[in-house]
CSV table of C-alpha atoms in Angstrom, one decimal:
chain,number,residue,atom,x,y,z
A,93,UNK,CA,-50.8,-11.6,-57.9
A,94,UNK,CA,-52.3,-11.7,-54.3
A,95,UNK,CA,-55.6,-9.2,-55.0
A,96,UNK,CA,-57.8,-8.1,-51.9
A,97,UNK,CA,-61.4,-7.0,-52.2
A,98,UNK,CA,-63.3,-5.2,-49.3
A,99,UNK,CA,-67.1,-5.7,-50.0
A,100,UNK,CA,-68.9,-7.6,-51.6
A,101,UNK,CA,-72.4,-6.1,-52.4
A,102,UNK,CA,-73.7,-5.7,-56.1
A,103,UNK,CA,-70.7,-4.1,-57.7
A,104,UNK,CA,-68.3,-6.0,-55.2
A,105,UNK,CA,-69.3,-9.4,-56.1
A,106,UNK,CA,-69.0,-8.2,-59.9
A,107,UNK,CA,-65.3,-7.0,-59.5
A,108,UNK,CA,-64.6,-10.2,-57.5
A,109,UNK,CA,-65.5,-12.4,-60.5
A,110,UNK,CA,-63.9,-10.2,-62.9
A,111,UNK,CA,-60.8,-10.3,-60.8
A,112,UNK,CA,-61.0,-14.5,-60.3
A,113,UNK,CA,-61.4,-14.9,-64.3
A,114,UNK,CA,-58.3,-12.6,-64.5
A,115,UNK,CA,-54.4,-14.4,-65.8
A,116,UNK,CA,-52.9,-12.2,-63.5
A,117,UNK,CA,-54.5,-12.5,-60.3
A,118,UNK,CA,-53.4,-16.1,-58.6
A,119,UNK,CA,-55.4,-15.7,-55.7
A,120,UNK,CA,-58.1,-13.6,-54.4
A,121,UNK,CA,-59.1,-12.5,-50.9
A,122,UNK,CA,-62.8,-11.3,-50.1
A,123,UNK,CA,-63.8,-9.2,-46.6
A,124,UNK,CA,-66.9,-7.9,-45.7
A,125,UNK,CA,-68.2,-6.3,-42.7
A,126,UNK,CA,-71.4,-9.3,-43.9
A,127,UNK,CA,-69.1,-12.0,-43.2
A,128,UNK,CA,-71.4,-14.8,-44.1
A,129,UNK,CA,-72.1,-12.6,-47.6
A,130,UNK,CA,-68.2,-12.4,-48.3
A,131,UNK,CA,-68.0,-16.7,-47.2
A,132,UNK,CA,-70.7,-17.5,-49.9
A,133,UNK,CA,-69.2,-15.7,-52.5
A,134,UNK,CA,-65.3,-16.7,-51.8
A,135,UNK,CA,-67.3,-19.7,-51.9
A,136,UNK,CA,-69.0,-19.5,-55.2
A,137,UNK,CA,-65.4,-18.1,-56.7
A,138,UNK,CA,-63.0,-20.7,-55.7
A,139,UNK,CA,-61.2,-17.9,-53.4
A,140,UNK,CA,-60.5,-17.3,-50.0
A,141,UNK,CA,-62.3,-14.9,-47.2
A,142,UNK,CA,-61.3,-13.2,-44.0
A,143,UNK,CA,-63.2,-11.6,-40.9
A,144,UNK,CA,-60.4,-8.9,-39.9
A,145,UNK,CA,-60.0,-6.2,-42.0
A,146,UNK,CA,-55.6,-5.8,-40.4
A,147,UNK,CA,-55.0,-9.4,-41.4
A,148,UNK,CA,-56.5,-9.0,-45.1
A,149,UNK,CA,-54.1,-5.9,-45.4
A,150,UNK,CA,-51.6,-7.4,-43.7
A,151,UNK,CA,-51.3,-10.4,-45.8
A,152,UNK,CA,-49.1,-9.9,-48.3
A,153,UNK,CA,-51.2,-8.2,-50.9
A,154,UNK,CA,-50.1,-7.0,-54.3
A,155,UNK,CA,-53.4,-4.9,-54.4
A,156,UNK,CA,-56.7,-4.2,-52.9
A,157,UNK,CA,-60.2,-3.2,-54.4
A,158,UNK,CA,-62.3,-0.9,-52.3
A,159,UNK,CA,-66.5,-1.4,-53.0
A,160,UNK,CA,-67.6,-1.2,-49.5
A,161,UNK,CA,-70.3,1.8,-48.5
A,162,UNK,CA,-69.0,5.2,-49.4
A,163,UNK,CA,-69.2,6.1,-45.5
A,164,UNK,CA,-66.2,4.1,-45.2
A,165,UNK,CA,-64.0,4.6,-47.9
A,166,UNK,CA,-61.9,7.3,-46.8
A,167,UNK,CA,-60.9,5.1,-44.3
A,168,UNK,CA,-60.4,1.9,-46.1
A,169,UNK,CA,-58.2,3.6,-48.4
A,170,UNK,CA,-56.0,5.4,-45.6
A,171,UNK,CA,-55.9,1.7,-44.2
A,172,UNK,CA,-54.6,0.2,-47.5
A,173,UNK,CA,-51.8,3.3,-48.2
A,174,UNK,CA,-50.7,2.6,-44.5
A,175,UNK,CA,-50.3,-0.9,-45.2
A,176,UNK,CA,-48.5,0.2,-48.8
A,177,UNK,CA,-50.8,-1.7,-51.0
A,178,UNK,CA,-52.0,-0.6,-54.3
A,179,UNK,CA,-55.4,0.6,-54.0
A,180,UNK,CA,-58.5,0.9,-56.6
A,181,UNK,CA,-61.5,2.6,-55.0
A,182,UNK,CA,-65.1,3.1,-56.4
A,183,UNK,CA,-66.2,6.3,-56.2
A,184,UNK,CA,-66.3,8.8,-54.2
A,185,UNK,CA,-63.2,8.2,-52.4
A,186,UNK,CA,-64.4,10.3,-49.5
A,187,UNK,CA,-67.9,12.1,-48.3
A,188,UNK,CA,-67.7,15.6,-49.3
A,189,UNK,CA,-65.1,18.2,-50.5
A,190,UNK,CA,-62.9,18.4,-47.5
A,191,UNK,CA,-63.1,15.3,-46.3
A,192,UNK,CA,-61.7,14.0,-49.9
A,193,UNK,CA,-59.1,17.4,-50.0
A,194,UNK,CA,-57.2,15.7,-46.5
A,195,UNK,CA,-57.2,12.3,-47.4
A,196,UNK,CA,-55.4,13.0,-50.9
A,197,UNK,CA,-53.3,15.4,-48.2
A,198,UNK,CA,-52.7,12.2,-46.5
A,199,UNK,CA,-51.6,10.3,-49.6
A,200,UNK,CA,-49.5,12.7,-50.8
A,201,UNK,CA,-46.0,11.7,-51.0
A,202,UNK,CA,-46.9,8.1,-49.7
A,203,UNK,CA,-46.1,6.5,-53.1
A,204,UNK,CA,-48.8,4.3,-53.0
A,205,UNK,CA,-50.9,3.9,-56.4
A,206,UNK,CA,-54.6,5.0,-56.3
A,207,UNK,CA,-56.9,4.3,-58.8
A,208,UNK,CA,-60.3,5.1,-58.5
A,209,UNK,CA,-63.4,4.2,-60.4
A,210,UNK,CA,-64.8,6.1,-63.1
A,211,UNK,CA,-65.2,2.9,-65.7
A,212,UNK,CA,-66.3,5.0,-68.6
A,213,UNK,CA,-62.8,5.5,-69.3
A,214,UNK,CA,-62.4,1.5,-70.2
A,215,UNK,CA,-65.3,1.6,-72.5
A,216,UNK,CA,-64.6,1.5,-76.3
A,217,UNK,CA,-66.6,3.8,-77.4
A,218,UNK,CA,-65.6,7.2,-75.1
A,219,UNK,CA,-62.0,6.2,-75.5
A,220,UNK,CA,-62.5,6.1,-79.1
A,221,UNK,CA,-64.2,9.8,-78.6
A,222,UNK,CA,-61.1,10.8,-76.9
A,223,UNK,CA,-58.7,9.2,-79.5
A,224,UNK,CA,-60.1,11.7,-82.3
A,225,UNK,CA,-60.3,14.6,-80.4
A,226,UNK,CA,-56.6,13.5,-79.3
A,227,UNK,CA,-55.6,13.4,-83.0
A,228,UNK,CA,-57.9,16.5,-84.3
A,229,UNK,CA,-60.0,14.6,-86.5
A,230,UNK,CA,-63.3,16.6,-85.5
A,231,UNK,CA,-61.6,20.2,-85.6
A,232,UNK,CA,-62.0,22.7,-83.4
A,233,UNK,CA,-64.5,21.5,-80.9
A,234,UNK,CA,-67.5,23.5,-80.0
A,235,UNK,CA,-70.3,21.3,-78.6
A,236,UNK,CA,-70.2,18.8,-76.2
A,237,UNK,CA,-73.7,16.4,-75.1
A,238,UNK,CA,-73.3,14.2,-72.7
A,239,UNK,CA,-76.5,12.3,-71.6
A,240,UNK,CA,-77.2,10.5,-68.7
A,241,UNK,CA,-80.5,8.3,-68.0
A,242,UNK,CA,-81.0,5.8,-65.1
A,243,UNK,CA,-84.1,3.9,-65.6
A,244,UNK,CA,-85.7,4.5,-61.9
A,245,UNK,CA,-84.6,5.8,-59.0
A,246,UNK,CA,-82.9,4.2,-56.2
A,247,UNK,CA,-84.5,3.8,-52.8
A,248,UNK,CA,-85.3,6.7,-51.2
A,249,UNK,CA,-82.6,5.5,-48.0
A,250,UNK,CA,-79.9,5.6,-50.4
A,251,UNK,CA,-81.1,9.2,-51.8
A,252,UNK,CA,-80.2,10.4,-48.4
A,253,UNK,CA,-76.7,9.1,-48.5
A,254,UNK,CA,-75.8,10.1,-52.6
A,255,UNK,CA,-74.8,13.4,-51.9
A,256,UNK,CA,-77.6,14.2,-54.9
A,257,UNK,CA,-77.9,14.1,-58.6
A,258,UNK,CA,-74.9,15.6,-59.5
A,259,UNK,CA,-72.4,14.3,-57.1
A,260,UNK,CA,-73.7,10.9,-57.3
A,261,UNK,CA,-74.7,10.6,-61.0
A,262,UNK,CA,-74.0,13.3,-63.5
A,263,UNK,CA,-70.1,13.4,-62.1
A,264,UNK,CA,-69.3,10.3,-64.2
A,265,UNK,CA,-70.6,12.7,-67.3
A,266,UNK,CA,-68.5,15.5,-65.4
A,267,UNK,CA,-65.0,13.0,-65.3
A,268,UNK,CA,-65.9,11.8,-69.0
A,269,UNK,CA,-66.0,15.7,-70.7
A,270,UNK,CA,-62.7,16.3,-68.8
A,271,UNK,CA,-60.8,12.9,-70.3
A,272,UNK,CA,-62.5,12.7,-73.2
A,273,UNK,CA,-61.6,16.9,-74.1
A,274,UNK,CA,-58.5,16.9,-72.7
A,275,UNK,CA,-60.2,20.4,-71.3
A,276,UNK,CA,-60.8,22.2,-67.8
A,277,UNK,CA,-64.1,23.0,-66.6
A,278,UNK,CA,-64.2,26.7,-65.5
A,279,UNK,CA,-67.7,27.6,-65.5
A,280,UNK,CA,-71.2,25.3,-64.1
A,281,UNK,CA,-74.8,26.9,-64.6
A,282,UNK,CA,-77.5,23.9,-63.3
A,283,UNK,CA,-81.1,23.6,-63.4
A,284,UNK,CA,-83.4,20.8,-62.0
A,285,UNK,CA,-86.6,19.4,-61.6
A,286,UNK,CA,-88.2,17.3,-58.9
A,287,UNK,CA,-91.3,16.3,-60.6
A,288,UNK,CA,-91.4,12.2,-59.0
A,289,UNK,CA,-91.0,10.6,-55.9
A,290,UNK,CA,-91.7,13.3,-52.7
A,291,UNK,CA,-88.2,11.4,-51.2
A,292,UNK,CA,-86.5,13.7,-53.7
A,293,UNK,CA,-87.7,17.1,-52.5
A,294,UNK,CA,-86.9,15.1,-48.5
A,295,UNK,CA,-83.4,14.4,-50.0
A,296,UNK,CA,-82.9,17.4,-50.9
A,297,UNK,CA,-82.4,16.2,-54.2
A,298,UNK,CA,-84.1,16.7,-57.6
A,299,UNK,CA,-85.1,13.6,-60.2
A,300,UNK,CA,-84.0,15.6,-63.4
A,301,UNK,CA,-80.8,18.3,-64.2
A,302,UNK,CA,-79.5,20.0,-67.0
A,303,UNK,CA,-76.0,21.2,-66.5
A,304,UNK,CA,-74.4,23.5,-68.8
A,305,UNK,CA,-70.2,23.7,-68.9
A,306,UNK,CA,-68.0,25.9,-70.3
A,307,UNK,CA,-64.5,24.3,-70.9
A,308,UNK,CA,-61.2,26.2,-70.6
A,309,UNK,CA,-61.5,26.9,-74.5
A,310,UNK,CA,-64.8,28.1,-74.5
A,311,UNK,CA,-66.2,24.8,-76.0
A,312,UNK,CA,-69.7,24.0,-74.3
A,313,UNK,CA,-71.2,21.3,-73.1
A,314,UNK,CA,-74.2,20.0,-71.8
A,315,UNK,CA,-75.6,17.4,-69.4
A,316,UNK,CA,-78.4,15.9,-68.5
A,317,UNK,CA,-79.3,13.2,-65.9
A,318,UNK,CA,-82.3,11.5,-64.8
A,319,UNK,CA,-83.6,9.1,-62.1
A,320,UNK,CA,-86.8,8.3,-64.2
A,321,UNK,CA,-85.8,7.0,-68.0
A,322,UNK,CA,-88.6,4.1,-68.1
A,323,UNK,CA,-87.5,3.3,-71.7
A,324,UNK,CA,-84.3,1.8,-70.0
A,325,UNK,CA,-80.6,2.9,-69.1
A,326,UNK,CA,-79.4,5.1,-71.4
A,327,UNK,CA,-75.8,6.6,-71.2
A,328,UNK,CA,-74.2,8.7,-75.0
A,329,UNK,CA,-71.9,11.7,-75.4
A,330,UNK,CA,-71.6,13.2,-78.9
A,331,UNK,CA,-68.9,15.5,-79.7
A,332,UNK,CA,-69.3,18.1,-82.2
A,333,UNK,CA,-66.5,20.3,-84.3
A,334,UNK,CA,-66.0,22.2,-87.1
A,335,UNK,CA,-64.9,19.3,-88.8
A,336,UNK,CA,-67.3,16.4,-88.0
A,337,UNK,CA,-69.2,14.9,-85.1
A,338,UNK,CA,-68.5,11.4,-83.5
A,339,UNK,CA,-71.0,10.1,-81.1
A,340,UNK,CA,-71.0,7.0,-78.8
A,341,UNK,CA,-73.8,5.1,-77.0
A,342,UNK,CA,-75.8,4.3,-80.1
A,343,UNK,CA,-75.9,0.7,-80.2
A,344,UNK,CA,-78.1,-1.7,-80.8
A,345,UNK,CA,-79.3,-1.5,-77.2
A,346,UNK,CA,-80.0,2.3,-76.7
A,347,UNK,CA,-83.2,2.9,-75.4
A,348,UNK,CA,-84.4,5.0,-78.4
A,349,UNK,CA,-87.0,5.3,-81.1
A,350,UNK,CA,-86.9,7.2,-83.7
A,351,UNK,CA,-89.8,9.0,-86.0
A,352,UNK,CA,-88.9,7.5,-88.5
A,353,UNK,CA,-89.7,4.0,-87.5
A,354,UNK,CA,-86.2,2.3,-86.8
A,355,UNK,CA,-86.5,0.5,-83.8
A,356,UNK,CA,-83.9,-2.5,-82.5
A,357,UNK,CA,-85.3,-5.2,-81.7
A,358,UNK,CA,-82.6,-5.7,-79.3
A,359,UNK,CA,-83.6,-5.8,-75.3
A,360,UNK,CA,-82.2,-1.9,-73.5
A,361,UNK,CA,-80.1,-1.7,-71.5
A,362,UNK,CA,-81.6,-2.7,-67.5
A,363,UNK,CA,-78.5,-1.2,-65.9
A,364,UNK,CA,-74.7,0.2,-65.9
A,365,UNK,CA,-73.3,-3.3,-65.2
A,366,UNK,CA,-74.8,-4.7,-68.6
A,367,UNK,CA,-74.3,-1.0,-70.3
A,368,UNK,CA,-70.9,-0.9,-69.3
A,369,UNK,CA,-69.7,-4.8,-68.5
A,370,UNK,CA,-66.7,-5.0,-70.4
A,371,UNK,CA,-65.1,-1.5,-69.5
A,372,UNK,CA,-65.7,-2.5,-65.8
A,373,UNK,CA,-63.7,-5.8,-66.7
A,374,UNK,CA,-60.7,-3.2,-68.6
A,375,UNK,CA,-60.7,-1.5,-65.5
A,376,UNK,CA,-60.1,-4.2,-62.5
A,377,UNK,CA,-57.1,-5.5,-65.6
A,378,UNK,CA,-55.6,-2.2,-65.5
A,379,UNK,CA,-55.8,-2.0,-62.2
A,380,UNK,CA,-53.1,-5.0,-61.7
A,381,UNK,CA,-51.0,-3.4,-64.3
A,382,UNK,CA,-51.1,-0.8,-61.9
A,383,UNK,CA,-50.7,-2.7,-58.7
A,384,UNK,CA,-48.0,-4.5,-60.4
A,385,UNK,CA,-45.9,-1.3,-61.4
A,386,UNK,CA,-46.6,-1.5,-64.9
A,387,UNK,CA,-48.3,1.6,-65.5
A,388,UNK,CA,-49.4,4.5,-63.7
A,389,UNK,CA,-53.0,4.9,-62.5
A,390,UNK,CA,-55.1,5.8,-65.3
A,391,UNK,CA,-57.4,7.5,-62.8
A,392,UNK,CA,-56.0,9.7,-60.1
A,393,UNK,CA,-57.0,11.1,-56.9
A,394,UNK,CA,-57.0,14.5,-58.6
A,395,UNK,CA,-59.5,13.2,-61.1
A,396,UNK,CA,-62.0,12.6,-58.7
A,397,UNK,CA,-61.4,15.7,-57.2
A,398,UNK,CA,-61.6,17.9,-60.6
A,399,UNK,CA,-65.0,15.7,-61.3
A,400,UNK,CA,-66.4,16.5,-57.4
A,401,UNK,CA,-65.7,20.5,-57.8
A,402,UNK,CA,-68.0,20.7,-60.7
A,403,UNK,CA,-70.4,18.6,-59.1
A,404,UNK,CA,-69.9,21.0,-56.3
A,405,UNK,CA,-70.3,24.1,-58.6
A,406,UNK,CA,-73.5,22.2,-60.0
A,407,UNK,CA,-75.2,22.3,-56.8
A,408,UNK,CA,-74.3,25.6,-55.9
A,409,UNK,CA,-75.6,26.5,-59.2
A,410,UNK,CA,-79.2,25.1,-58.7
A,411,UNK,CA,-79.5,26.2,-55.3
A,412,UNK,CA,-78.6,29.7,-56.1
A,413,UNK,CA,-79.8,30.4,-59.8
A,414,UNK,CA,-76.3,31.5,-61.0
A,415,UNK,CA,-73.6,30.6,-62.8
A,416,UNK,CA,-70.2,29.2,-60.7
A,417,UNK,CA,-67.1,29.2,-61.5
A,418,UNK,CA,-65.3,26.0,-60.6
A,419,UNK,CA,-62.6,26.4,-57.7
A,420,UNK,CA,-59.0,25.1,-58.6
C-alpha cells in the first residue's frame, strides 16, 4: 500500500513511524506545510516527501492520514474525498458544530472511508470493557466513571485554539462511554473550576470539570478532566452493574497511591503517546484494513459528531448552570 501523511508534528511523526514499521504499507509519503520538518523525518524513516499538497493526493494513494492543525482539517479531508482516497483524521474533523455538520454533508454519499481518531477504542483494556458489557457479564449497568487527568496544561496559545476542556479533552471520555455502553447520551449537567493558570479564565476555559451523563437507559455516568494532575497522566473508566464491576487503567503505571501503602515502583505515565502507544499503533493497522476495503471504519464521521454534541451540551451546561439535553 501507497499511505500518505499530511503533517508531521508530535503525533504526525508518531503515526509516520507506526505506519513505516507496518507489513502492509510498501511505501509512505510525508507533506507538511514545514517542508524542511516533513524532509528530515521522510528522511529519518526511509520514505519519501512532497512540497504540494495536489501532487501527494494525486499520486496514486491507497490512503491518507490527516495530523495537520485542526484549522485545517476540514479542508484536508474534503481534499482527500475529492481525490477518492481513504482518509483517517485526528480529531476534530472540523472547528465547531456546523462547520463539522456540512462537511459530513459533503461526504455524504461520496463513498469514500473516513476514519477518524479517537484511539481509545484500540486499547486492550476499554475494548475489553466493551466486550463484557457486549456479552452481559456485569448485568444491568448503572454507573459509569470515566477519569481523565493530563499532567499540565498546554500552552496558553493552544488554549485559545482547543475549543476548551470538554471539546478538546473530556470528548475522548465522551466517545469512550458511547462505544464502550453501546448507549446514547441524552442528558449533560457540567461544572468547572478555573483555579490555575489566569490563560484559562482568558481562554475562556476552565482547568478542572465534572460532567455528569445520563445514557438512554438511565445508567449514569461521570467525568472528570483536568489540566493540572502533577502525579502524571492518568486516564481509567470503571463500569459498574448489578452483577460485577470491571475497571481499566490500573496498571502498573497509574499515577496512584493508595492509603494503604501499595505503591508501584513503576515510572507514570508522562503522556497519551506512552499511556496509549500500542492502541495508537491498532489504530493506523486498522486504518489500512480500511483503506484497503477490508473493513468498514471502525470510527465514523457520526461518531465524532455524537462525541462533539455532548461536548457541546457540556459547555452549555457550565455556562448556564443547567442541565442540557443533547441535540440528535
Amino acid at each position: 500500500m501507497r499511505i500518505g501523511l499530511i503533517g508531521t508534528g508530535r503525533i504526525g511523526a508518531f503515526h509516520a513511524g507506526t505506519l513505516a514499521a507496518l507489513p502492509a504499507v510498501d511505501r509512505l509519503v510525508l507533506h507538511d506545510a514545514l517542508e524542511q520538518q516533513a524532509r528530515e523525518l521522510a528522511g529519518k524513516l526511509g520514505a519519501d516527501w512532497t512540497g504540494g499538497l495536489d501532487g501527494l493526493l494525486g499520486s496514486g494513494l491507497d490512503g491518507v492520514v490527516i495530523a495537520a492543525p485542526t484549522a485545517v482539517h476540514d479542508t484536508l479531508v474534503r481534499a482527500a474525498a475529492t481525490a477518492g482516497v481513504p482518509v483517517f483524521c485526528e480529531k476534530p474533523i472540523a472547528v465547531g458544530l456546523g462547520a463539522t455538520r456540512a462537511l459530513l454533508a459533503d461526504l455524504a454519499g461520496s463513498g469514500v472511508p473516513l476514519q477518524v481518531g479517537f484511539q481509545r477504542r484500540f486499547d486492550a483494556g476499554y475494548t475489553a470493557l466493551r466486550e463484557a458489557v457486549a456479552a452481559g457479564d456485569l448485568g444491568r449497568l448503572h454507573t459509569v466513571r470515566a477519569c481523565t487527568a493530563d499532567p499540565a496544561p498546554p500552552p496558553a496559545g493552544y488554549l485559545a485554539l482547543s475549543g476548551g476542556i470538554f471539546r478538546d479533552c473530556a470528548v475522548h471520555d465522551f466517545d469512550s462511554v458511547r462505544w464502550v455502553t453501546g448507549r446514547e447520551v441524552v442528558e449533560v449537567s457540567a461544572t468547572g473550576a478555573d483555579r490555575g493558570d489566569p490563560a484559562f479564565a482568558a481562554a475562556g476555559d476552565v482547568d478542572t470539570a465534572v460532567t455528569v451523563l445520563t445514557l438512554d437507559d438511565g445508567t449514569l455516568v461521570s467525568c472528570t478532566a483536568t489540566r493540572y494532575n502533577g502525579a502524571g497522566y492518568d486516564v481509567r473508566m470503571e463500569v459498574a452493574g448489578s452483577r460485577s464491576t470491571l475497571a481499566t487503567g490500573y496498571d502498573e503505571r497509574a499515577p496512584l497511591r493508595t492509603t494503604t501503602g501499595a505503591v508501584s515502583s513503576a515510572a507514570p505515565y508522562d503522556g497519551f503517546l506512552s499511556r496509549f502507544h500500542d492502541a495508537y499503533v491498532a489504530e493506523m493497522a486498522a486504518f489500512t484494513e480500511v483503506a484497503a476495503g477490508l473493513r468498514p471504519s471502525p470510527c465514523t464521521g457520526g461518531d465524532a459528531l455524537a462525541a462533539l454534541l455532548i461536548a457541546e451540551a457540556a459547555d452549555r451546561s457550565l455556562r448556564t448552570g443547567r442541565p442540557v439535553r443533547v441535540e440528535g
